[in-house]
Amino acid sequence: MKDANTVRGKHIKIFDTTLRDGEQAPGVTFTLDDKITIARQLDKLGVNVIEAGTPITSKEEKESVGAIVAENLDADIAGLARVLIPDIDACIDCGVDLVHVFVSTSDVQIEHTIKKTKPEIIELSVEAIQHVKEHGLKCLFSAMDATRTEESFLHKICLAAEKAGADTINLPDTVGIMIPFRMHKLVEGVRKKVKTPLDVHCHNDFGLAVANSLAAVEAGATQVQVTVNGIGERAGNADLAEVVMSLHSIYCATTDIKTQYLVEAAKLLERLTGCRIPPFQPVVGENAFSHESGIHAHGVIKKSDTFEPGIMTPEMVGHRRKIVLGKHTGRHSVEQKLSEVGITATEAQLNEILLRVKELGGKGKRVTDADLYTIAEVVTGEVDREMQTIILQEVSVMTGNRMTPTAVVKALVNGEERLSAQAGVGPVDAALKSVQSLMRELAFITLTDFHIDAITGGSDSLADVIIGIEDEDGSSVTARAASDDIVMASVDALVNAINRLMLKRSIRNGGKSK
Ligand code: KIV
Ligand code: ZN
């Protein structure tokens, strides 16, 4: 049968606009340091173009684009410009490799914003492209609002852009109103008119940005504009991880993206934007490779492809597969988790443990690994205090508006008294860092999850903290603690998690020392 996949084997370029369209997202602003960190991460990921900003907008913006250029990254650095000479010169001054010039082409934007005639718009575009090319730089031309542009005018301006020397032509779905079928037709129509490589920039107003980008690729576009975590104007842009993994795993196309860094990049953006990654986010979300239901967990424990795509694994994207406990948990998940910490249970005990886990999950509670171990210890009577690697003795924190929050933690670590003092962004951060540093020689522990609930809702409310940690080998544990002191709830949850993780490590290493 003839292969209907027209994209198979093709190489698609990834143009990242996290630092430009992404920063236009309401509430998102990056400091210069943030921008450099993001640019380095994007380069590590392997994007082909980093759109660093719009230099004409301010002195600071111009400096930050210049600073990213000075990083000497492998990716081409682009600056955005209207089809105006001063905008383009501001990009050139920054030393960019590529100038992205754009102009409105739809009637609604022409009439209400740019207020020029169509011949004037073509003339301005041609002059702009020629100006970029005269300076020996690459030029990307965008017909803004292409998807609402009268078709004959779109074709006319694309032909003019090609003739003026544009290296790539972008067809933005500026207000995200396309559906894949229409996007395919639009790109195919332009592709029949021009030979210049085509690019797409899709907004996500109806949640179709990724689907429309892929439809454009099917119709012949060879570059896709994306942002990390899909951030951008209004509902955002096409998500980098979703586009790349669909291209690799479904379409069998190639990109230069090193997919093992996708989760790392998503987490960096989560931290720097303060916009949490929803748990259900494809590819990089917490739940993307998590399994709770008994049937699914049993399946993936035996063979992961049973209830995962298979063509995309957690390892490919730098994620981890997780068996999560809750009201749908089955006995295989419980058995597997208990065996990791060396707890053996009889059939009857296993049934009882399962019942209690389901009961806890049924109350709407998240069941942590530590909850399971406690239940199992109660049911089996196996409580091993000897395995407490870390026993907390004293915690004190200092905080205030005129000082850096600092914590001092004293604890017995494998029976030896240790003291650690660390600063943090807040008292909880300082206290958790102090505990982590006590463990440094024994294990490199990173925090993968921190969740806090105020149980009663008042300022004297009980804080319920759930913490997830992971060691350098990828072994992970979740644990919880509750206290009316938020710092103590956090520290207790971390200590609880560390003790369980160290137990898991010792079992994995054949039951030898902590
Ligand atoms: O959404 C859009 O049309 C844009 C252009 C500048 C490409 O962001
Ligand atoms: Zn945009």
Short mmCIF file of C-alpha atoms and ligand atoms in Angstrom, two decimals:
data_model
loop_
_atom_site.label_atom_id
_atom_site.label_comp_id
_atom_site.label_asym_id
_atom_site.label_seq_id
_atom_site.Cartn_x
_atom_site.Cartn_y
_atom_site.Cartn_z
CA MET A 1 0.00 0.00 0.00
CA LYS A 2 1.26 3.48 -0.87
CA ASP A 3 2.45 5.42 2.19
CA ALA A 4 0.09 8.36 2.72
CA ASN A 5 2.55 10.00 5.09
CA THR A 6 4.07 12.76 2.93
CA VAL A 7 6.29 13.90 5.78
CA ARG A 8 8.14 10.61 6.46
CA GLY A 9 11.91 11.09 6.36
CA LYS A 10 11.69 14.87 5.87
CA HIS A 11 13.77 17.25 7.96
CA ILE A 12 11.77 20.00 9.68
CA LYS A 13 13.37 23.10 11.18
CA ILE A 14 12.28 24.32 14.61
CA PHE A 15 12.03 28.09 15.06
CA ASP A 16 11.58 28.91 18.74
CA THR A 17 9.84 32.12 19.74
CA THR A 18 9.64 31.57 23.52
CA LEU A 19 11.69 34.71 24.14
CA ARG A 20 9.58 36.86 21.79
CA ASP A 21 5.96 35.68 21.38
CA GLY A 22 6.32 33.67 24.61
CA GLU A 23 7.27 36.77 26.55
CA GLN A 24 4.20 38.53 25.11
CA ALA A 25 2.07 36.17 27.24
CA PRO A 26 0.13 38.05 29.91
CA GLY A 27 2.13 38.11 33.14
CA VAL A 28 5.35 36.72 31.65
CA THR A 29 8.52 38.83 31.80
CA PHE A 30 12.06 37.57 31.74
CA THR A 31 15.09 39.24 33.27
CA LEU A 32 18.26 39.41 31.20
CA ASP A 33 19.67 36.46 33.17
CA ASP A 34 16.47 34.48 32.53
CA LYS A 35 16.74 35.19 28.81
CA ILE A 36 20.35 34.01 28.65
CA THR A 37 19.49 30.87 30.62
CA ILE A 38 16.55 30.13 28.31
CA ALA A 39 18.60 30.79 25.17
CA ARG A 40 21.31 28.36 26.39
CA GLN A 41 18.67 25.74 27.16
CA LEU A 42 17.09 26.16 23.72
CA ASP A 43 20.50 25.78 22.11
CA LYS A 44 21.18 22.63 24.15
CA LEU A 45 17.82 21.36 22.93
CA GLY A 46 18.94 21.95 19.34
CA VAL A 47 16.40 24.47 18.00
CA ASN A 48 17.45 25.92 14.65
CA VAL A 49 16.40 29.50 15.33
CA ILE A 50 15.99 31.41 18.58
CA GLU A 51 13.83 34.51 18.17
CA ALA A 52 15.45 36.60 20.88
CA GLY A 53 13.15 39.63 20.89
CA THR A 54 12.07 42.82 19.14
CA PRO A 55 15.06 45.19 19.46
CA ILE A 56 13.16 48.35 18.45
CA THR A 57 10.83 48.14 21.48
CA SER A 58 13.33 49.38 24.12
CA LYS A 59 16.96 49.89 25.04
CA GLU A 60 16.77 46.90 27.42
CA GLU A 61 15.25 44.66 24.73
CA LYS A 62 18.00 45.66 22.31
CA GLU A 63 20.66 44.92 24.95
CA SER A 64 19.19 41.54 25.73
CA VAL A 65 19.07 40.51 22.05
CA GLY A 66 22.71 41.65 21.77
CA ALA A 67 23.63 39.66 24.88
CA ILE A 68 22.07 36.51 23.41
CA VAL A 69 23.98 37.05 20.15
CA ALA A 70 27.18 37.39 22.24
CA GLU A 71 26.58 33.89 23.64
CA ASN A 72 27.78 32.49 20.29
CA LEU A 73 25.24 29.71 20.25
CA ASP A 74 24.82 27.17 17.46
CA ALA A 75 21.27 28.31 16.73
CA ASP A 76 20.64 31.27 14.46
CA ILE A 77 19.55 34.29 16.50
CA ALA A 78 16.62 36.22 15.08
CA GLY A 79 15.24 39.67 15.84
CA LEU A 80 11.69 40.73 15.01
CA ALA A 81 11.01 43.90 13.00
CA ARG A 82 8.05 45.60 11.36
CA VAL A 83 8.66 46.31 7.67
CA LEU A 84 10.30 49.56 8.73
CA ILE A 85 13.95 50.45 8.25
CA PRO A 86 14.57 51.65 11.87
CA ASP A 87 13.15 48.35 13.21
CA ILE A 88 15.41 46.37 10.91
CA ASP A 89 18.45 48.51 11.72
CA ALA A 90 17.85 47.89 15.43
CA CYS A 91 18.08 44.14 14.70
CA ILE A 92 21.19 44.60 12.57
CA ASP A 93 22.83 46.64 15.38
CA CYS A 94 22.38 43.67 17.72
CA GLY A 95 24.34 41.42 15.36
CA VAL A 96 21.52 38.94 14.68
CA ASP A 97 21.87 36.22 12.01
CA LEU A 98 18.33 36.60 10.80
CA VAL A 99 15.77 39.40 10.65
CA HIS A 100 12.12 38.40 10.88
CA VAL A 101 10.10 41.12 9.14
CA PHE A 102 6.32 41.09 9.40
CA VAL A 103 3.38 43.05 8.07
CA SER A 104 -0.39 42.75 8.40
CA THR A 105 -2.02 41.35 5.28
CA SER A 106 -5.65 40.68 6.31
CA ASP A 107 -8.32 43.25 5.47
CA VAL A 108 -9.38 43.63 9.09
CA GLN A 109 -5.85 44.48 10.23
CA ILE A 110 -5.08 46.61 7.17
CA GLU A 111 -8.20 48.69 7.74
CA HIS A 112 -7.97 49.11 11.51
CA THR A 113 -4.29 48.98 12.38
CA ILE A 114 -1.78 49.54 9.59
CA LYS A 115 -4.04 51.82 7.46
CA LYS A 116 -2.10 51.47 4.21
CA THR A 117 -3.14 50.39 0.72
CA LYS A 118 -2.25 46.88 -0.44
CA PRO A 119 0.27 48.15 -3.03
CA GLU A 120 1.93 50.22 -0.27
CA ILE A 121 2.14 47.13 1.96
CA ILE A 122 3.84 45.17 -0.82
CA GLU A 123 6.26 48.03 -1.47
CA LEU A 124 7.18 48.35 2.21
CA SER A 125 7.70 44.58 2.45
CA VAL A 126 9.92 44.45 -0.62
CA GLU A 127 12.03 47.37 0.65
CA ALA A 128 12.35 45.76 4.06
CA ILE A 129 13.44 42.38 2.68
CA GLN A 130 15.90 44.01 0.30
CA HIS A 131 17.35 46.07 3.17
CA VAL A 132 17.94 42.91 5.22
CA LYS A 133 19.50 41.11 2.28
CA GLU A 134 21.75 44.07 1.43
CA HIS A 135 23.23 43.64 4.91
CA GLY A 136 24.02 40.00 4.18
CA LEU A 137 21.54 38.60 6.71
CA LYS A 138 18.92 35.89 6.44
CA CYS A 139 15.39 37.20 6.07
CA LEU A 140 12.14 35.59 7.20
CA PHE A 141 9.03 37.34 5.91
CA SER A 142 5.71 36.98 7.76
CA ALA A 143 2.35 37.83 6.22
CA MET A 144 0.69 38.51 9.57
CA ASP A 145 -2.87 37.15 9.85
CA ALA A 146 -2.23 35.11 6.69
CA THR A 147 -5.09 32.77 7.56
CA ARG A 148 -7.62 35.63 7.32
CA THR A 149 -5.98 37.21 4.29
CA GLU A 150 -7.71 37.30 0.92
CA GLU A 151 -6.08 34.42 -0.97
CA SER A 152 -5.11 36.34 -4.11
CA PHE A 153 -3.41 39.07 -2.03
CA LEU A 154 -1.61 36.46 0.07
CA HIS A 155 -0.24 34.85 -3.09
CA LYS A 156 0.72 38.22 -4.52
CA ILE A 157 2.67 39.34 -1.43
CA CYS A 158 4.39 35.94 -1.07
CA LEU A 159 5.53 36.16 -4.73
CA ALA A 160 6.81 39.71 -4.11
CA ALA A 161 8.65 38.53 -0.94
CA GLU A 162 10.25 35.69 -2.88
CA LYS A 163 11.35 38.03 -5.65
CA ALA A 164 12.79 40.48 -3.10
CA GLY A 165 14.97 37.67 -1.71
CA ALA A 166 13.19 36.37 1.42
CA ASP A 167 14.85 33.12 2.55
CA THR A 168 11.70 31.80 4.23
CA ILE A 169 8.04 32.84 4.12
CA ASN A 170 5.91 32.46 7.23
CA LEU A 171 2.13 32.01 7.16
CA PRO A 172 0.92 32.90 10.66
CA ASP A 173 -2.45 31.85 12.03
CA THR A 174 -2.32 35.00 14.15
CA VAL A 175 -5.67 34.60 15.90
CA GLY A 176 -5.75 30.80 15.90
CA ILE A 177 -8.88 30.31 13.79
CA MET A 178 -7.70 27.55 11.48
CA ILE A 179 -8.63 23.90 11.36
CA PRO A 180 -6.12 21.38 9.98
CA PHE A 181 -7.98 20.82 6.68
CA ARG A 182 -8.07 24.54 5.87
CA MET A 183 -4.46 25.04 6.99
CA HIS A 184 -3.41 22.26 4.64
CA LYS A 185 -5.25 23.91 1.74
CA LEU A 186 -3.81 27.35 2.49
CA VAL A 187 -0.20 26.14 2.69
CA GLU A 188 -0.63 23.93 -0.37
CA GLY A 189 -2.02 26.94 -2.28
CA VAL A 190 0.98 29.12 -1.41
CA ARG A 191 3.43 26.27 -2.05
CA LYS A 192 2.10 25.98 -5.62
CA LYS A 193 2.93 29.67 -6.15
CA VAL A 194 6.37 30.04 -4.53
CA LYS A 195 9.50 27.89 -4.21
CA THR A 196 10.76 29.65 -1.07
CA PRO A 197 10.69 27.40 2.04
CA LEU A 198 7.48 27.88 4.04
CA ASP A 199 7.12 28.32 7.78
CA VAL A 200 4.03 28.38 10.05
CA HIS A 201 3.26 30.18 13.29
CA CYS A 202 0.03 28.95 14.86
CA HIS A 203 -1.79 30.38 17.84
CA ASN A 204 -3.79 28.15 20.13
CA ASP A 205 -7.09 30.01 20.62
CA PHE A 206 -9.12 26.84 19.91
CA GLY A 207 -6.48 24.37 21.09
CA LEU A 208 -5.55 23.52 17.48
CA ALA A 209 -2.12 25.15 17.18
CA VAL A 210 -0.21 21.87 17.10
CA ALA A 211 -2.70 20.14 14.78
CA ASN A 212 -2.65 23.13 12.39
CA SER A 213 1.17 23.24 12.43
CA LEU A 214 1.32 19.56 11.56
CA ALA A 215 -1.24 20.03 8.78
CA ALA A 216 0.97 22.80 7.39
CA VAL A 217 3.95 20.44 7.45
CA GLU A 218 1.89 17.80 5.63
CA ALA A 219 1.17 20.41 2.97
CA GLY A 220 4.85 21.24 2.53
CA ALA A 221 5.94 23.70 5.26
CA THR A 222 9.49 22.89 6.31
CA GLN A 223 9.76 25.07 9.40
CA VAL A 224 7.47 25.34 12.44
CA GLN A 225 7.40 28.16 14.99
CA VAL A 226 6.88 26.99 18.55
CA THR A 227 7.35 27.99 22.18
CA VAL A 228 8.31 25.94 25.22
CA ASN A 229 5.13 24.98 27.12
CA GLY A 230 3.15 26.71 24.36
CA ILE A 231 3.40 30.11 26.06
CA GLY A 232 2.54 33.18 24.00
CA GLU A 233 -0.12 35.79 23.23
CA ARG A 234 -3.59 34.90 24.60
CA ALA A 235 -3.93 31.09 24.54
CA GLY A 236 -0.33 30.78 23.39
CA ASN A 237 1.52 29.20 20.48
CA ALA A 238 2.13 25.67 19.24
CA ASP A 239 3.93 23.73 21.96
CA LEU A 240 7.51 22.76 21.10
CA ALA A 241 7.46 19.33 22.77
CA GLU A 242 4.13 18.31 21.20
CA VAL A 243 5.13 19.41 17.70
CA VAL A 244 8.55 17.77 17.88
CA MET A 245 7.38 14.47 19.35
CA SER A 246 4.51 14.25 16.84
CA LEU A 247 6.94 14.88 14.00
CA HIS A 248 9.41 12.28 15.29
CA SER A 249 7.11 9.59 16.59
CA ILE A 250 3.96 9.82 14.44
CA TYR A 251 5.20 11.28 11.16
CA CYS A 252 8.69 9.70 11.24
CA ALA A 253 10.19 13.05 10.25
CA THR A 254 13.43 14.38 11.72
CA THR A 255 14.35 17.60 13.52
CA ASP A 256 17.59 18.66 15.21
CA ILE A 257 15.93 18.53 18.64
CA LYS A 258 17.62 16.38 21.30
CA THR A 259 14.34 15.17 22.71
CA GLN A 260 15.86 13.88 25.96
CA TYR A 261 16.00 17.53 27.10
CA LEU A 262 12.33 18.32 26.50
CA VAL A 263 11.22 17.86 30.12
CA GLU A 264 14.26 19.78 31.37
CA ALA A 265 13.37 22.72 29.09
CA ALA A 266 9.70 22.63 30.09
CA LYS A 267 10.62 22.67 33.80
CA LEU A 268 13.01 25.56 33.32
CA LEU A 269 10.25 27.60 31.68
CA GLU A 270 7.81 26.57 34.39
CA ARG A 271 10.22 27.93 37.00
CA LEU A 272 11.07 31.15 35.18
CA THR A 273 7.51 32.03 34.14
CA GLY A 274 5.77 30.84 37.30
CA CYS A 275 3.17 29.18 34.98
CA ARG A 276 2.72 25.64 36.26
CA ILE A 277 2.79 22.84 33.69
CA PRO A 278 -0.69 21.26 33.90
CA PRO A 279 -0.42 17.60 34.99
CA PHE A 280 -2.24 16.53 31.82
CA GLN A 281 0.12 18.42 29.51
CA PRO A 282 1.16 15.98 26.75
CA VAL A 283 4.80 14.81 26.68
CA VAL A 284 6.12 16.83 29.65
CA GLY A 285 3.21 16.89 32.14
CA GLU A 286 3.45 15.05 35.45
CA ASN A 287 0.80 12.54 34.34
CA ALA A 288 2.16 11.95 30.83
CA PHE A 289 3.66 8.58 31.84
CA SER A 290 1.86 7.98 35.17
CA HIS A 291 -0.40 5.00 35.69
CA GLU A 292 -2.89 4.49 38.49
CA SER A 293 -5.54 2.04 37.31
CA GLY A 294 -4.80 -1.56 38.22
CA ILE A 295 -5.19 -2.88 34.65
CA HIS A 296 -2.96 -0.20 33.13
CA ALA A 297 -0.28 -0.40 35.84
CA HIS A 298 -0.19 -4.20 35.57
CA GLY A 299 0.17 -3.88 31.80
CA VAL A 300 3.01 -1.36 31.83
CA ILE A 301 4.88 -3.21 34.58
CA LYS A 302 4.94 -6.21 32.19
CA LYS A 303 5.42 -4.29 28.95
CA SER A 304 5.19 -0.53 28.74
CA ASP A 305 3.69 -0.46 25.22
CA THR A 306 0.49 -2.02 26.54
CA PHE A 307 -0.82 1.29 27.86
CA GLU A 308 1.64 3.84 26.47
CA PRO A 309 2.13 4.96 22.87
CA GLY A 310 5.37 2.93 22.64
CA ILE A 311 6.56 5.18 19.80
CA MET A 312 7.14 7.76 22.55
CA THR A 313 8.71 6.58 25.80
CA PRO A 314 9.50 8.57 28.94
CA GLU A 315 13.22 8.04 28.31
CA MET A 316 12.96 9.68 24.88
CA VAL A 317 11.75 12.96 26.40
CA GLY A 318 13.66 12.93 29.69
CA HIS A 319 10.64 11.88 31.74
CA ARG A 320 10.00 9.00 34.17
CA ARG A 321 7.32 6.35 34.20
CA LYS A 322 5.40 6.40 37.47
CA ILE A 323 3.06 3.98 39.12
CA VAL A 324 0.79 6.16 41.20
CA LEU A 325 -1.33 4.92 44.08
CA GLY A 326 -5.01 5.76 44.50
CA LYS A 327 -8.49 4.34 44.55
CA HIS A 328 -7.97 2.50 41.24
CA THR A 329 -4.72 0.83 42.30
CA GLY A 330 -4.32 -2.89 41.69
CA ARG A 331 -2.29 -5.47 43.56
CA HIS A 332 0.56 -5.57 41.03
CA SER A 333 1.37 -1.90 41.71
CA VAL A 334 1.33 -2.49 45.45
CA GLU A 335 3.46 -5.64 45.18
CA GLN A 336 5.98 -3.90 42.91
CA LYS A 337 6.30 -0.84 45.18
CA LEU A 338 6.65 -2.95 48.33
CA SER A 339 9.28 -5.19 46.77
CA GLU A 340 11.39 -2.10 46.03
CA VAL A 341 11.66 -1.44 49.76
CA GLY A 342 11.97 -5.07 50.76
CA ILE A 343 8.54 -5.45 52.36
CA THR A 344 7.05 -8.89 51.84
CA ALA A 345 3.42 -9.52 52.54
CA THR A 346 1.27 -12.65 52.55
CA GLU A 347 -1.74 -12.88 50.23
CA ALA A 348 -4.09 -11.88 53.04
CA GLN A 349 -1.84 -8.98 54.10
CA LEU A 350 -1.58 -7.79 50.50
CA ASN A 351 -5.37 -7.75 50.20
CA GLU A 352 -5.62 -5.75 53.40
CA ILE A 353 -2.93 -3.25 52.26
CA LEU A 354 -4.69 -2.85 48.90
CA LEU A 355 -8.02 -2.24 50.63
CA ARG A 356 -6.52 0.48 52.84
CA VAL A 357 -4.75 2.16 49.93
CA LYS A 358 -8.01 2.22 47.95
CA GLU A 359 -9.88 3.55 50.99
CA LEU A 360 -7.39 6.39 51.39
CA GLY A 361 -7.52 7.15 47.67
CA GLY A 362 -11.32 7.00 47.76
CA LYS A 363 -11.35 9.82 50.31
CA GLY A 364 -9.89 12.04 47.61
CA LYS A 365 -6.42 11.86 49.18
CA ARG A 366 -3.29 11.49 47.14
CA VAL A 367 -1.63 8.28 48.38
CA THR A 368 2.12 8.77 48.63
CA ASP A 369 4.70 5.99 48.57
CA ALA A 370 5.39 6.69 52.24
CA ASP A 371 1.65 6.27 53.01
CA LEU A 372 1.82 2.83 51.39
CA TYR A 373 4.91 1.83 53.37
CA THR A 374 3.29 2.97 56.63
CA ILE A 375 0.12 1.01 55.85
CA ALA A 376 2.21 -2.03 54.92
CA GLU A 377 4.29 -1.78 58.09
CA VAL A 378 1.15 -1.61 60.22
CA VAL A 379 -0.46 -4.56 58.39
CA THR A 380 2.68 -6.74 58.35
CA GLY A 381 4.04 -5.56 61.71
CA GLU A 382 7.42 -4.93 60.01
CA VAL A 383 8.64 -1.59 61.40
CA ASP A 384 12.36 -1.03 61.03
CA ARG A 385 13.48 2.13 62.89
CA GLU A 386 17.08 1.09 62.21
CA MET A 387 16.57 2.14 58.63
CA GLN A 388 16.10 5.80 59.49
CA THR A 389 19.11 7.32 57.77
CA ILE A 390 18.24 10.77 59.00
CA ILE A 391 16.72 11.62 62.39
CA LEU A 392 15.81 15.27 62.84
CA GLN A 393 16.93 16.98 66.02
CA GLU A 394 16.49 20.74 65.63
CA VAL A 395 15.22 23.12 62.98
CA SER A 396 15.41 26.90 63.24
CA VAL A 397 14.62 29.48 60.58
CA MET A 398 15.19 33.19 60.38
CA THR A 399 13.28 35.32 57.94
CA GLY A 400 12.07 38.88 57.53
CA ASN A 401 11.89 41.75 55.08
CA ARG A 402 15.48 42.83 55.68
CA MET A 403 17.30 39.52 55.53
CA THR A 404 17.81 36.51 53.34
CA PRO A 405 15.77 33.64 54.78
CA THR A 406 18.18 31.23 56.42
CA ALA A 407 17.67 27.87 58.12
CA VAL A 408 19.81 25.79 60.46
CA VAL A 409 19.08 22.08 60.71
CA LYS A 410 20.66 19.64 63.17
CA ALA A 411 20.15 15.92 62.60
CA LEU A 412 21.65 12.50 63.14
CA VAL A 413 22.74 11.15 59.78
CA ASN A 414 23.54 7.45 60.06
CA GLY A 415 23.97 8.04 63.80
CA GLU A 416 26.40 10.92 63.40
CA GLU A 417 25.40 14.43 64.50
CA ARG A 418 25.45 16.94 61.64
CA LEU A 419 24.61 20.60 61.25
CA SER A 420 23.75 22.50 58.09
CA ALA A 421 22.86 26.14 57.45
CA GLN A 422 21.51 27.29 54.10
CA ALA A 423 19.87 30.39 52.67
CA GLY A 424 16.84 30.20 50.41
CA VAL A 425 14.22 32.26 48.65
CA GLY A 426 11.91 31.71 51.63
CA PRO A 427 12.02 29.87 54.98
CA VAL A 428 10.71 26.61 53.49
CA ASP A 429 13.25 26.68 50.68
CA ALA A 430 16.07 27.41 53.15
CA ALA A 431 15.00 24.58 55.48
CA LEU A 432 14.65 22.05 52.66
CA LYS A 433 18.04 23.04 51.22
CA SER A 434 19.61 22.54 54.67
CA VAL A 435 18.19 19.02 54.91
CA GLN A 436 19.29 18.20 51.37
CA SER A 437 22.81 19.41 52.09
CA LEU A 438 23.05 17.11 55.12
CA MET A 439 22.67 14.21 52.71
CA ARG A 440 25.13 15.42 50.09
CA GLU A 441 27.84 12.78 50.61
CA LEU A 442 25.34 9.94 50.73
CA ALA A 443 23.04 10.72 47.83
CA PHE A 444 22.31 13.51 45.39
CA ILE A 445 18.68 14.18 46.15
CA THR A 446 16.56 16.50 44.05
CA LEU A 447 13.05 17.69 44.75
CA THR A 448 10.68 16.66 41.94
CA ASP A 449 7.40 17.63 43.55
CA PHE A 450 6.28 19.98 46.28
CA HIS A 451 2.60 20.39 47.00
CA ILE A 452 1.02 22.15 49.92
CA ASP A 453 -2.61 22.22 51.06
CA ALA A 454 -4.03 24.33 53.87
CA ILE A 455 -6.41 21.86 55.47
CA THR A 456 -8.81 24.24 57.24
CA GLY A 457 -8.19 27.43 55.31
CA GLY A 458 -7.34 29.87 58.18
CA SER A 459 -3.92 31.31 58.99
CA ASP A 460 -3.63 28.73 61.83
CA SER A 461 -4.59 25.99 59.41
CA LEU A 462 -2.86 22.62 59.28
CA ALA A 463 -0.42 22.47 56.35
CA ASP A 464 -0.44 19.16 54.49
CA VAL A 465 2.76 18.86 52.45
CA ILE A 466 3.51 16.24 49.81
CA ILE A 467 7.07 15.99 48.59
CA GLY A 468 8.52 13.94 45.75
CA ILE A 469 12.27 13.29 45.57
CA GLU A 470 14.57 11.50 43.20
CA ASP A 471 18.18 10.35 43.52
CA GLU A 472 20.93 10.37 40.91
CA ASP A 473 19.84 6.91 39.66
CA GLY A 474 16.27 8.04 39.06
CA SER A 475 14.86 6.18 42.05
CA SER A 476 11.95 8.19 43.46
CA VAL A 477 9.71 8.39 46.51
CA THR A 478 6.76 10.55 47.52
CA ALA A 479 5.96 11.31 51.14
CA ARG A 480 3.71 13.61 53.15
CA ALA A 481 3.62 15.29 56.52
CA ALA A 482 1.16 17.60 58.23
CA SER A 483 1.81 20.26 60.85
CA ASP A 484 0.42 23.63 61.87
CA ASP A 485 3.89 24.95 61.05
CA ILE A 486 4.45 25.07 57.31
CA VAL A 487 8.25 24.80 57.63
CA MET A 488 8.04 21.77 59.89
CA ALA A 489 5.47 20.05 57.67
CA SER A 490 7.83 20.53 54.72
CA VAL A 491 10.95 19.38 56.58
CA ASP A 492 9.17 16.34 58.05
CA ALA A 493 7.85 15.36 54.61
CA LEU A 494 11.34 15.63 53.13
CA VAL A 495 12.96 13.66 55.97
CA ASN A 496 10.26 11.03 55.61
CA ALA A 497 10.89 10.81 51.87
CA ILE A 498 14.68 10.65 52.30
CA ASN A 499 14.44 7.80 54.82
CA ARG A 500 12.22 5.83 52.45
CA LEU A 501 14.44 6.53 49.48
CA MET A 502 17.57 5.47 51.37
CA LEU A 503 15.82 2.25 52.33
CA LYS A 504 14.92 1.67 48.69
CA ARG A 505 18.55 2.29 47.68
CA SER A 506 19.88 -0.12 50.27
CA ILE A 507 17.50 -2.86 49.07
CA ARG A 508 18.53 -2.19 45.48
CA ASN A 509 22.18 -2.51 46.50
CA GLY A 510 21.54 -5.92 48.02
CA GLY A 511 20.46 -4.79 51.50
CA LYS A 512 23.87 -3.31 52.23
CA SER A 513 24.44 -0.20 54.30
CA LYS A 514 22.67 3.10 53.94
O1 KIV B 1 1.05 35.91 15.64
C1 KIV B 1 1.70 36.48 14.75
O2 KIV B 1 1.23 36.71 13.62
C2 KIV B 1 3.05 36.92 15.07
C3 KIV B 1 3.87 37.45 13.95
C4 KIV B 1 4.80 38.52 14.40
C5 KIV B 1 4.60 36.31 13.28
O3 KIV B 1 3.50 36.73 16.20
ZN ZN B 2 2.26 35.23 17.29
#
